[in-house]
Each structure stands twice: as C-alpha cells, then as structure tokens.
mmCIF file of C-alpha atoms in Angstrom:
data_model
loop_
_atom_site.group_PDB
_atom_site.id
_atom_site.type_symbol
_atom_site.label_atom_id
_atom_site.label_comp_id
_atom_site.label_asym_id
_atom_site.label_seq_id
_atom_site.Cartn_x
_atom_site.Cartn_y
_atom_site.Cartn_z
ATOM 1 C CA MET A 1 174.720 95.038 -139.078
ATOM 2 C CA LEU A 2 173.528 98.389 -140.112
ATOM 3 C CA LEU A 3 174.567 98.745 -144.113
ATOM 4 C CA ASP A 4 173.941 102.116 -145.882
ATOM 5 C CA PRO A 5 173.658 102.284 -149.639
ATOM 6 C CA ASP A 6 177.407 102.553 -149.941
ATOM 7 C CA ASN A 7 178.134 99.107 -147.907
ATOM 8 C CA ARG A 8 179.178 101.071 -144.954
ATOM 9 C CA VAL A 9 178.877 99.224 -141.647
ATOM 10 C CA LEU A 10 177.955 101.050 -138.198
ATOM 11 C CA MET A 11 180.244 100.603 -135.969
ATOM 12 C CA LEU A 12 179.732 102.312 -132.157
ATOM 13 C CA ARG A 13 182.969 103.278 -130.748
ATOM 14 C CA ILE A 14 182.909 101.721 -127.214
ATOM 15 C CA HIS A 15 185.173 103.266 -124.060
ATOM 16 C CA ASP A 16 184.986 100.546 -121.340
ATOM 17 C CA SER A 17 187.620 100.645 -118.352
ATOM 18 C CA ALA A 18 185.678 98.217 -116.761
ATOM 19 C CA ALA A 19 186.380 95.598 -120.115
ATOM 20 C CA GLN A 20 187.380 92.334 -119.620
ATOM 21 C CA ARG A 21 190.748 91.621 -121.761
ATOM 22 C CA SER A 22 189.634 88.697 -123.262
ATOM 23 C CA MET A 23 188.421 87.474 -126.925
ATOM 24 C CA SER A 24 185.074 89.112 -126.518
ATOM 25 C CA SER A 25 186.298 92.420 -124.813
ATOM 26 C CA PRO A 26 189.990 93.226 -125.935
ATOM 27 C CA GLY A 27 190.667 96.017 -123.817
ATOM 28 C CA PRO A 28 189.030 99.278 -122.873
ATOM 29 C CA ASP A 29 188.478 100.812 -126.191
ATOM 30 C CA PHE A 30 186.995 98.797 -129.086
ATOM 31 C CA TRP A 31 184.689 99.455 -132.246
ATOM 32 C CA LEU A 32 181.109 97.059 -131.769
ATOM 33 C CA LEU A 33 178.255 96.362 -133.625
ATOM 34 C CA PRO A 34 174.652 97.766 -132.436
ATOM 35 C CA GLY A 35 173.258 95.128 -130.921
ATOM 36 C CA GLY A 36 171.921 93.350 -127.406
ATOM 37 C CA GLY A 37 169.859 90.436 -125.492
ATOM 38 C CA VAL A 38 166.232 89.142 -126.092
ATOM 39 C CA GLU A 39 163.791 89.655 -123.886
ATOM 40 C CA PRO A 40 161.567 86.514 -122.732
ATOM 41 C CA GLY A 41 159.064 85.681 -125.365
ATOM 42 C CA GLU A 42 160.744 88.066 -128.234
ATOM 43 C CA LEU A 43 161.414 86.704 -131.636
ATOM 44 C CA TYR A 44 165.568 87.264 -132.801
ATOM 45 C CA GLU A 45 164.362 89.624 -135.591
ATOM 46 C CA GLU A 46 162.130 91.441 -132.882
ATOM 47 C CA ALA A 47 164.917 92.061 -130.664
ATOM 48 C CA ALA A 48 167.255 93.127 -133.295
ATOM 49 C CA VAL A 49 164.805 95.981 -134.435
ATOM 50 C CA ARG A 50 163.983 97.053 -131.005
ATOM 51 C CA GLU A 51 168.025 97.103 -130.050
ATOM 52 C CA VAL A 52 168.823 98.894 -133.304
ATOM 53 C CA PHE A 53 166.582 101.335 -132.267
ATOM 54 C CA ALA A 54 167.576 102.029 -128.654
ATOM 55 C CA GLU A 55 171.062 102.208 -129.454
ATOM 56 C CA THR A 56 171.073 103.824 -132.606
ATOM 57 C CA GLY A 57 167.332 105.721 -132.933
ATOM 58 C CA ILE A 58 167.044 104.368 -136.626
ATOM 59 C CA CYS A 59 163.742 102.801 -136.630
ATOM 60 C CA GLU A 60 163.509 103.077 -140.904
ATOM 61 C CA LEU A 61 165.279 99.674 -142.079
ATOM 62 C CA THR A 62 165.084 96.518 -144.031
ATOM 63 C CA LEU A 63 165.822 93.534 -141.931
ATOM 64 C CA GLY A 64 167.510 90.726 -143.982
ATOM 65 C CA PRO A 65 168.600 87.179 -143.208
ATOM 66 C CA CYS A 66 170.768 86.106 -140.112
ATOM 67 C CA VAL A 67 174.161 85.754 -142.097
ATOM 68 C CA TRP A 68 176.531 85.030 -138.762
ATOM 69 C CA THR A 69 175.755 83.313 -135.830
ATOM 70 C CA ALA A 70 178.701 82.584 -133.070
ATOM 71 C CA GLU A 71 178.737 81.297 -129.278
ATOM 72 C CA HIS A 72 181.050 81.961 -126.345
ATOM 73 C CA THR A 73 181.542 81.440 -122.499
ATOM 74 C CA THR A 74 182.802 84.624 -121.020
ATOM 75 C CA THR A 75 182.455 86.484 -117.441
ATOM 76 C CA TRP A 76 179.208 88.417 -116.469
ATOM 77 C CA PHE A 77 179.368 92.205 -115.002
ATOM 78 C CA ASP A 78 179.151 90.030 -111.473
ATOM 79 C CA GLY A 79 182.043 87.755 -112.329
ATOM 80 C CA ALA A 80 179.716 84.806 -112.869
ATOM 81 C CA PRO A 81 180.363 83.070 -116.368
ATOM 82 C CA ILE A 82 178.331 83.439 -119.196
ATOM 83 C CA HIS A 83 177.364 81.490 -122.323
ATOM 84 C CA ILE A 84 176.197 83.998 -125.090
ATOM 85 C CA VAL A 85 175.014 82.851 -128.145
ATOM 86 C CA GLU A 86 175.059 85.983 -131.324
ATOM 87 C CA ARG A 87 173.067 86.088 -134.307
ATOM 88 C CA TYR A 88 174.203 88.676 -137.008
ATOM 89 C CA TYR A 89 171.507 90.235 -139.114
ATOM 90 C CA VAL A 90 172.161 91.833 -142.014
ATOM 91 C CA ALA A 91 169.940 95.418 -142.836
ATOM 92 C CA ARG A 92 169.943 98.003 -144.603
ATOM 93 C CA VAL A 93 169.264 101.188 -144.370
ATOM 94 C CA ALA A 94 169.367 104.998 -146.630
ATOM 95 C CA ALA A 95 171.949 107.224 -146.263
ATOM 96 C CA GLY A 96 172.264 110.382 -144.036
ATOM 97 C CA LEU A 97 170.504 108.819 -141.212
ATOM 98 C CA THR A 98 170.890 110.710 -138.033
ATOM 99 C CA VAL A 99 172.296 108.362 -135.236
ATOM 100 C CA THR A 100 171.315 109.473 -131.593
ATOM 101 C CA PHE A 101 172.140 108.106 -128.295
ATOM 102 C CA ALA A 102 168.956 109.042 -126.669
ATOM 103 C CA GLY A 103 167.691 105.689 -125.972
ATOM 104 C CA HIS A 104 170.770 103.894 -124.386
ATOM 105 C CA GLU A 105 170.001 102.704 -121.040
ATOM 106 C CA PRO A 106 172.744 103.538 -118.238
ATOM 107 C CA LEU A 107 175.316 101.392 -119.057
ATOM 108 C CA GLU A 108 175.459 102.245 -122.671
ATOM 109 C CA ALA A 109 175.620 105.810 -121.887
ATOM 110 C CA ALA A 110 178.409 105.436 -120.176
ATOM 111 C CA THR A 111 180.232 104.129 -122.399
ATOM 112 C CA THR A 112 179.538 104.707 -125.819
ATOM 113 C CA VAL A 113 181.307 107.862 -126.796
ATOM 114 C CA GLY A 114 180.795 107.831 -130.866
ATOM 115 C CA TYR A 115 179.665 105.677 -133.911
ATOM 116 C CA GLN A 116 180.975 105.752 -137.361
ATOM 117 C CA TRP A 117 180.315 104.262 -140.703
ATOM 118 C CA PHE A 118 182.804 101.657 -141.855
ATOM 119 C CA THR A 119 183.695 100.348 -145.397
ATOM 120 C CA ALA A 120 184.920 96.157 -144.975
ATOM 121 C CA GLY A 121 188.441 97.855 -146.452
ATOM 122 C CA GLU A 122 188.426 100.960 -143.541
ATOM 123 C CA ILE A 123 187.768 97.954 -141.115
ATOM 124 C CA ALA A 124 190.691 95.621 -142.324
ATOM 125 C CA GLU A 125 193.458 98.696 -142.492
ATOM 126 C CA ARG A 126 192.463 99.965 -138.855
ATOM 127 C CA GLN A 127 192.223 96.659 -137.438
ATOM 128 C CA ALA A 128 195.981 96.413 -136.589
ATOM 129 C CA ARG A 129 195.325 99.367 -134.228
ATOM 130 C CA GLU A 130 191.635 98.870 -133.233
ATOM 131 C CA SER A 131 190.001 96.388 -131.736
ATOM 132 C CA PHE A 132 186.947 95.695 -134.294
ATOM 133 C CA LEU A 133 184.169 92.946 -132.698
ATOM 134 C CA PRO A 134 183.345 90.576 -133.650
ATOM 135 C CA LEU A 135 186.815 89.620 -134.163
ATOM 136 C CA GLY A 136 187.092 89.297 -138.415
ATOM 137 C CA LEU A 137 184.504 91.267 -138.761
ATOM 138 C CA ALA A 138 186.332 92.478 -142.071
ATOM 139 C CA GLU A 139 186.989 89.525 -143.748
ATOM 140 C CA LEU A 140 183.357 88.643 -142.627
ATOM 141 C CA LEU A 141 181.713 91.510 -143.776
ATOM 142 C CA GLY A 142 183.876 91.300 -147.172
ATOM 143 C CA SER A 143 182.208 87.845 -147.564
ATOM 144 C CA LEU A 144 178.914 89.779 -147.818
ATOM 145 C CA VAL A 145 179.351 92.845 -149.394
ATOM 146 C CA LEU A 146 181.042 92.117 -152.912
ATOM 147 C CA SER A 147 181.313 95.743 -154.691
ATOM 148 C CA PRO A 148 179.267 98.374 -154.092
ATOM 149 C CA GLY A 149 174.950 97.952 -154.493
ATOM 150 C CA CYS A 150 175.759 94.831 -154.155
ATOM 151 C CA SER A 151 172.937 93.558 -151.721
ATOM 152 C CA PRO A 152 173.944 90.670 -148.860
ATOM 153 C CA CYS A 153 174.146 87.174 -149.256
ATOM 154 C CA ASP A 154 171.666 84.845 -150.258
ATOM 155 C CA GLY A 155 171.025 84.025 -146.310
ATOM 156 C CA ALA A 156 173.266 81.336 -145.946
ATOM 157 C CA GLU A 157 174.242 81.345 -142.043
ATOM 158 C CA THR A 158 177.606 81.507 -141.372
ATOM 159 C CA THR A 159 178.719 80.434 -138.173
ATOM 160 C CA ILE A 160 182.033 82.019 -136.612
#
C-alpha cells in the first residue's frame, strides 16, 4: 500500500473482461493495490519493492511493516484452484511521483487502464458503486491512517 504525505493510497484501475465474479474478482472493473507474486528465493519485502516498481515505476519508497494478511482459494487462469497467501505492506512515498506502466507484463498491460490516489474516506464513499480490493479496504486503511501526517500503525499485523 503506497501512501503519500496526505495519507492517500495509490490504486490501479483494472478492466479485465475475463475476471471471475468472486470475492477476489467482483467483476471486470475494479480498483486494486499494486502487488504481485514472490519469486523463488525472494523475501516478501523484496517482492513488494520489485512489484511496486514493475507496476508503477516508483522506486523511491520507504517500506514499512506488513500490516495485514489474507488467505483464500480462487481459480487460476487455467481453471485450476490456487491457494493465495497475501501480505500487505505499507510504504511511504513522496508527493507528486510520476506513475508509469512501462514495466508491465503483457496481462498487466492489457488490463491496467489507469490509477488514482484515494483517501480512506473517498474509498468508503465510492465502494457502494465501485469495487476496491481487498474488500473492506476503506476500513482497513482507516485503521492505519488516523489523521493527516500520521504514520501507519506500530507494525501490529491484522488478518483479513
């Protein structure tokens, strides 16, 4: 979760007509945090920094603690079930950074259609009409960001 100095979180706008309608993909249009898989031998923190760069072009960040975890089983692209373990890290970034999709893999390039910085309140107001993943993100974000300029929680991990 990339947070700017105004405690806004960066979300990627996804349009994927092949997305499964499920808890993990509620439809073809949704907002998603930057992230991705861990390569063999890679630490979770290394993967977080690598994925942020690949999906946003942002390399100047201060990686904070893992604050949430989630596990769920879904269907992979080939129809096979896959068990996913997610770890959510908070990272602080400077204001006004340029976001680029130049490092996207083919699937990301075909499905990522934009980005926006959101406050927890903006997500809460829009989540009745739009899908934000993970589900309940506004509440989760609100528990970390107590007021403008406030740092994320003390590192206590919450399971979602």
